[in-house]
Coordinates of C-alpha atoms in Angstrom, one line a residue:
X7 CA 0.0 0.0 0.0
X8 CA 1.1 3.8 0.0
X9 CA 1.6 3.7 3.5
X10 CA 3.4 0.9 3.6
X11 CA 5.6 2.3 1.0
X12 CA 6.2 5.6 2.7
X13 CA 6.5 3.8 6.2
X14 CA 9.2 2.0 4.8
X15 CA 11.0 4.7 2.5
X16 CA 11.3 7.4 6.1
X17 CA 10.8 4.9 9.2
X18 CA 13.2 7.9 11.1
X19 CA 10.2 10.1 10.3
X20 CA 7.3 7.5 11.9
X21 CA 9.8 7.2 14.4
X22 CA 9.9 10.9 15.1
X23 CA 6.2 11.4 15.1
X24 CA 5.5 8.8 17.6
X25 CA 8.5 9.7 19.8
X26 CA 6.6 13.6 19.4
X27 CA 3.5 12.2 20.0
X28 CA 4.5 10.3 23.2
X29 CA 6.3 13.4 24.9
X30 CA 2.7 15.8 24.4
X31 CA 1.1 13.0 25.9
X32 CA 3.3 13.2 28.8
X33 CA 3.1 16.8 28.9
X34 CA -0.4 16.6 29.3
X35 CA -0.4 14.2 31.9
X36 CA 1.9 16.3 33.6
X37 CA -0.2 19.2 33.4
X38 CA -3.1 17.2 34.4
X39 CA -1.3 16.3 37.7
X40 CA -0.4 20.4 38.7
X41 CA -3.9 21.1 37.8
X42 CA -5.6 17.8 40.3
X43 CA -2.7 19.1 43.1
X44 CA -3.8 22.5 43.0
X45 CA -7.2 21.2 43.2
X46 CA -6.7 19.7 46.2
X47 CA -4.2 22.5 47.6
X48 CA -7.4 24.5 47.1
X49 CA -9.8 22.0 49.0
X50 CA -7.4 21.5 51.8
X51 CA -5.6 25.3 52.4
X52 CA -8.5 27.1 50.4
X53 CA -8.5 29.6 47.6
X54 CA -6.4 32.0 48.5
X55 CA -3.1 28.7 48.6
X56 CA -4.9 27.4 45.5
X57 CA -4.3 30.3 43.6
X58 CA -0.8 30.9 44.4
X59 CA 0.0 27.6 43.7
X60 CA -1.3 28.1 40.2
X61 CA 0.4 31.9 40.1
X62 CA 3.6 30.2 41.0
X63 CA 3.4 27.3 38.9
X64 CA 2.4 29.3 35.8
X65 CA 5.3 31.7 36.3
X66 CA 7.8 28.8 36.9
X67 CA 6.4 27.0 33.9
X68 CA 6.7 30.0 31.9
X69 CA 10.5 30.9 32.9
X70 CA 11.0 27.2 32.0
X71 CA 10.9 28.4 28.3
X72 CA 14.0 30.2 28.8
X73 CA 15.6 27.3 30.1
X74 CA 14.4 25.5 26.9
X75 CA 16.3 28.1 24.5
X76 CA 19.6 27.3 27.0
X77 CA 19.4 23.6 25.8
X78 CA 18.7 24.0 22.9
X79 CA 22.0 26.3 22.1
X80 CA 23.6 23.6 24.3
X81 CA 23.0 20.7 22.4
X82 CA 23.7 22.6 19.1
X83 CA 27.0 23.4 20.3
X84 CA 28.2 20.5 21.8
X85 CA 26.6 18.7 18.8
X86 CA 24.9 16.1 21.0
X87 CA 23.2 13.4 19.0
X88 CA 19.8 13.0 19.7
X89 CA 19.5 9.7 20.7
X90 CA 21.7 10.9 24.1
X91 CA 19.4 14.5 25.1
X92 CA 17.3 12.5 26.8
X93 CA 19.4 11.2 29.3
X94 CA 21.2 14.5 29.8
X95 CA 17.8 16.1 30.4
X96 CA 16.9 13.7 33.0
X97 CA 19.9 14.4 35.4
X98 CA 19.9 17.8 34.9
X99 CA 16.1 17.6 36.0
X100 CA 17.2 16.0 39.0
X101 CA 19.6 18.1 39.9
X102 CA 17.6 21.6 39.0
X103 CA 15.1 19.8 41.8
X104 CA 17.7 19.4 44.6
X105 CA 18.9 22.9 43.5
X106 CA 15.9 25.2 43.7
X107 CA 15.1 23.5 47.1
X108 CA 18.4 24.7 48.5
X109 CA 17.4 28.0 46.8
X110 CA 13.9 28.0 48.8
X111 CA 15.0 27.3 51.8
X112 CA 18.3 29.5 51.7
X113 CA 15.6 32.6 50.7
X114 CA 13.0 31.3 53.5
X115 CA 15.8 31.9 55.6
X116 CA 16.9 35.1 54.4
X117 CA 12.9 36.5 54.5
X118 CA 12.5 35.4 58.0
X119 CA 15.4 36.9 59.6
X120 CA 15.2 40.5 57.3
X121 CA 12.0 40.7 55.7
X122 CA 13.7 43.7 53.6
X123 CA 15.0 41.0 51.7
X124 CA 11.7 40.9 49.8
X125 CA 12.7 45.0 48.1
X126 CA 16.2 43.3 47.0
X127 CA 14.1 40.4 45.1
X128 CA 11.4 42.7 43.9
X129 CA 14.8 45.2 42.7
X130 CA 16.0 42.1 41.1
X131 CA 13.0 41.0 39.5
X132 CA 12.9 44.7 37.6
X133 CA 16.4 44.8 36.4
X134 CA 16.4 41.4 34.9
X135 CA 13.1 42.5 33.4
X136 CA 14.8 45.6 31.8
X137 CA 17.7 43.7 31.0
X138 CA 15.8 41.3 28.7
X139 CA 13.6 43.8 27.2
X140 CA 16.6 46.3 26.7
X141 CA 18.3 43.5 25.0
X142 CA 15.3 42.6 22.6
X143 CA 15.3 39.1 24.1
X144 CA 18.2 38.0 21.8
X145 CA 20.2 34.7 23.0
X146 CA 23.5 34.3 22.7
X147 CA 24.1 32.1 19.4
X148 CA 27.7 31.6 19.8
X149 CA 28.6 30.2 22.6
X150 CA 32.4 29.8 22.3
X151 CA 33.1 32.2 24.8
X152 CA 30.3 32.0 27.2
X153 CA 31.3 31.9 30.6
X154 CA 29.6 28.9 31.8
X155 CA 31.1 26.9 29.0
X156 CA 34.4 28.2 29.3
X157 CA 33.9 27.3 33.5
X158 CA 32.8 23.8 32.8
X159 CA 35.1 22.9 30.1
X160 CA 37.6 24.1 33.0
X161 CA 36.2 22.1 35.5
X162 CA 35.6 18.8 33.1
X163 CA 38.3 17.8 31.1
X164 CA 36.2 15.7 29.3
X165 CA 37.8 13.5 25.6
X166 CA 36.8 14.3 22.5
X167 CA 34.2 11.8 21.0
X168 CA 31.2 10.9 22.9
X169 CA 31.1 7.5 24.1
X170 CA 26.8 6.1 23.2
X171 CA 24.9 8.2 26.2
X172 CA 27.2 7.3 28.8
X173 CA 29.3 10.4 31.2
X174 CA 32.4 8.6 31.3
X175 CA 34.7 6.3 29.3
X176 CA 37.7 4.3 29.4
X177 CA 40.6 5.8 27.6
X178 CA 44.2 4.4 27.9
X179 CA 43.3 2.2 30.6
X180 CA 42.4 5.9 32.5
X181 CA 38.4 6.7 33.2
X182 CA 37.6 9.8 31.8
X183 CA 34.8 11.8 31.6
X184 CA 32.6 12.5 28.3
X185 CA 31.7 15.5 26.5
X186 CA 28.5 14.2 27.7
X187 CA 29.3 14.9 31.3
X188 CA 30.8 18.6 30.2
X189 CA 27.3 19.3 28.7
X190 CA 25.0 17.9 31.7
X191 CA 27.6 20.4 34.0
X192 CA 26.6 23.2 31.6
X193 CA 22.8 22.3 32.3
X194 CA 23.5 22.5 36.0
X195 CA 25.0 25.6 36.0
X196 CA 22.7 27.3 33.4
X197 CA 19.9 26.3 36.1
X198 CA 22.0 27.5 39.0
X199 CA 21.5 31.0 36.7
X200 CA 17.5 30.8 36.0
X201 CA 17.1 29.8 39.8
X202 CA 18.1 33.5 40.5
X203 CA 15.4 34.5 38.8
X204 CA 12.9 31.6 39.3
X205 CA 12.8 31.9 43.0
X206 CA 12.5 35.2 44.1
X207 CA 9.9 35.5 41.5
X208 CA 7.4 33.1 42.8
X209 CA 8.4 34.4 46.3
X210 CA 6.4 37.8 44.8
X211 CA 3.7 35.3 44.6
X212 CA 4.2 33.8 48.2
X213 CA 6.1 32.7 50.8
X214 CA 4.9 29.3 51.6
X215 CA 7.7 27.0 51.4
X216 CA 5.1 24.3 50.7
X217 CA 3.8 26.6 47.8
X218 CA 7.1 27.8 46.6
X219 CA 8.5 24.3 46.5
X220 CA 5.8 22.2 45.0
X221 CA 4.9 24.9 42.2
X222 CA 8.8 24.7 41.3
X223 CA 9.0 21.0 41.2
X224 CA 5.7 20.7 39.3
X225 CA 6.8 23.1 36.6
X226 CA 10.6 21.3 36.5
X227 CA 9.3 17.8 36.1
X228 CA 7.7 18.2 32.7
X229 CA 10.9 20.1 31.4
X230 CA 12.2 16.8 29.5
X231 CA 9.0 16.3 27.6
X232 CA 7.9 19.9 27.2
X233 CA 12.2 20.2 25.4
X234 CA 10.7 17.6 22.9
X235 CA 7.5 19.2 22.2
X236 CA 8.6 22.9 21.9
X237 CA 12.3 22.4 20.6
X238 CA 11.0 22.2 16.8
X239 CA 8.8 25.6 17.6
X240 CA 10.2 27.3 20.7
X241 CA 12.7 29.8 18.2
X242 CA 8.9 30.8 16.6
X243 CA 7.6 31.7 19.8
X244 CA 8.6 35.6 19.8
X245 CA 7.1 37.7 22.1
X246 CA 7.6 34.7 24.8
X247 CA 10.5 36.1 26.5
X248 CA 9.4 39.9 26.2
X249 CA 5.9 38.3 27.9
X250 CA 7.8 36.9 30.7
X251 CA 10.1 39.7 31.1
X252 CA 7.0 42.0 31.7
X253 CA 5.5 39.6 34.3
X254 CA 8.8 39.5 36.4
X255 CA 9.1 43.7 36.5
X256 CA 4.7 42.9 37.2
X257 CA 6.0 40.9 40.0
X258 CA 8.3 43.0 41.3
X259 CA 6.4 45.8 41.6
X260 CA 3.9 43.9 43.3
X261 CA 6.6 42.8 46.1
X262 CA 7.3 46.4 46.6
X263 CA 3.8 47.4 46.8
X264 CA 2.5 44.7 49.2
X265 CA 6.2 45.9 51.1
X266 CA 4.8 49.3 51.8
X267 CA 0.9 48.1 52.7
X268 CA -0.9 47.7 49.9
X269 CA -2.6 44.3 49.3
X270 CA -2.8 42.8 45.6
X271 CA -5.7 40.3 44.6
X272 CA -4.4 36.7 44.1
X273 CA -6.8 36.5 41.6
X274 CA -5.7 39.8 39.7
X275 CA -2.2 38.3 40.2
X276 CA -3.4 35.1 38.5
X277 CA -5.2 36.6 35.6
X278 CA -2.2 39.5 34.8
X279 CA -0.1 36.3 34.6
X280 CA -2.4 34.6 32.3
X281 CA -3.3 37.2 30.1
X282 CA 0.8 38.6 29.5
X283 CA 1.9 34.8 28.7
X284 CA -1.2 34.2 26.5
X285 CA -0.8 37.3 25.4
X286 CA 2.6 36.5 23.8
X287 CA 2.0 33.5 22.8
X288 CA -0.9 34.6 20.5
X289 CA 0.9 37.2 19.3
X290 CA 3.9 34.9 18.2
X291 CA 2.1 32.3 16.8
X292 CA 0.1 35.0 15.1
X293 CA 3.2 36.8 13.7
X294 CA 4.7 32.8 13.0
X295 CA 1.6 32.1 10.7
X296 CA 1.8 35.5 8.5
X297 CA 5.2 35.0 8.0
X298 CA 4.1 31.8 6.5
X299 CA 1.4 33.0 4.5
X300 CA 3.9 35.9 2.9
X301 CA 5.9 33.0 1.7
X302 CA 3.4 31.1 0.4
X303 CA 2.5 34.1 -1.7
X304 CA 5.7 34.9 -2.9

């Protein structure tokens, strides 16, 4: 038959699809599961909890894009096969977990003892706002003399060729480390980098630990599959990154605000969240489909 014939002329192709396919589904599921445990953070802690859980986890989920760009570039310039992201993306997930919690708790700490700490975040939050919009949002394509790379590559003296999906090999009777291993410590210290951001951002939104925490860790554990659905589109989405920059300065203001008195709805905060990021997504994917159309018509 036809599709017999075309099954068997690109099988990498079926394979792709159905690899594609498999990672959305997991995305979903994923989703499914923040959206059932801020259900029940709702029915247990009620609706003020409920809605910062989904504040918190939108924003996280959101600054996750960035992340997303970060790999991407990564793999591209490490030239890591495809076959071994996976694995890379798994660790570093692992470790970004164990990472923001140290994070959480080292800012619960700080808030508790010098509650002024929250001005310095909301500051924060404001300049690295400014500092993406000033810079258009543009990501560094070569990264030959970024300074996390050059830091790793110090840290990992890693051979040449990979070695299948594994982090170290045997070379000369020596074990050595892969340029497999050099990437993942890349990952990790890119996250080290968004974590600045990340966390005092959903501390605009609260300062539950519980909150903080299990919004971080909801939006983290679908960053594998959300890398395989988004990493064919994510350079098309835009007016992302100038969304999320406008929601951290939103955020930061906020902090200040509530600082000096003035109480902000949770559910304003939710729906400004909303309606930026949805905002810039429809306006990308809008600009992504009349670009298309131009070319069609040329």
């Amino acid at each position: 038959s036809e599709l017999g014939l075309r099954m068997q002329e690109d099988p990498g192709t079926q394979e792709a699809e159905e690899g594609y396919a498999q990672a959305l589904q997991t995305v979903l599921l994923s989703v499914g599961a923040s959206a059932v445990f801020g259900g029940g953070v709702w029915a247990t802690m009620g609706s003020t909890a409920g809605l910062q859980f989904f504040s918190g986890y939108l924003l996280e989920e959101s600054l996750s894009v960035d992340n997303l760009f970060v790999f991407l570039l990564l793999f591209e310039y490490f030239k890591v096969p495809k076959a071994y992201q996976p694995r890379v993306l798994s660790w570093g997930i692992g470790g970004a977990i164990i990472m923001r919690a140290a994070f959480v708790f080292a800012g619960l700490a700080a808030i508790e003892q010098f509650k002024g700490v929250l001005v310095f975040f909301a500051a924060f939050l404001i300049f690295s706002s400014y500092k993406i919009i000033s810079s258009g949002g543009e990501e560094e394509e070569d990264l030959s003399n970024n300074k996390v790379v050059k830091f790793a590559k110090k840290v990992v003296n890693s051979v040449d060729q990979y070695d299948g999906d594994r982090f170290f090999t045997i070379e000369d009777g020596v074990k050595r480390a892969t340029p497999l291993l050099l990437v993942l410590a890349c990952v990790e210290l890119s996250d080290v980098l968004f974590a600045v951001d990340s966390i005092p951002a959903v501390f605009g939104v609260t300062q539950d630990p519980f909150l903080v925490l299990s919004s971080n860790i909801f939006a983290i554990i679908s960053l594998r599959a959300l890398f395989t659905v988004v990493s064919d589109a994510v350079s098309k989405l835009k007016y992302v990154k100038p969304a999320v920059a406008i929601v951290l300065g939103l955020v930061g203001v906020k902090m200040i605000v509530e600082y000096l008195g003035v109480e902000v709805g949770e559910i304003v905060s939710l729906g400004t969240i909303i309606g930026v990021l949805g905002g810039g997504v429809a306006l990308s994917l809008n600009e992504a489909e009349a670009t298309v159309e131009d070319n069609t018509e040329d």
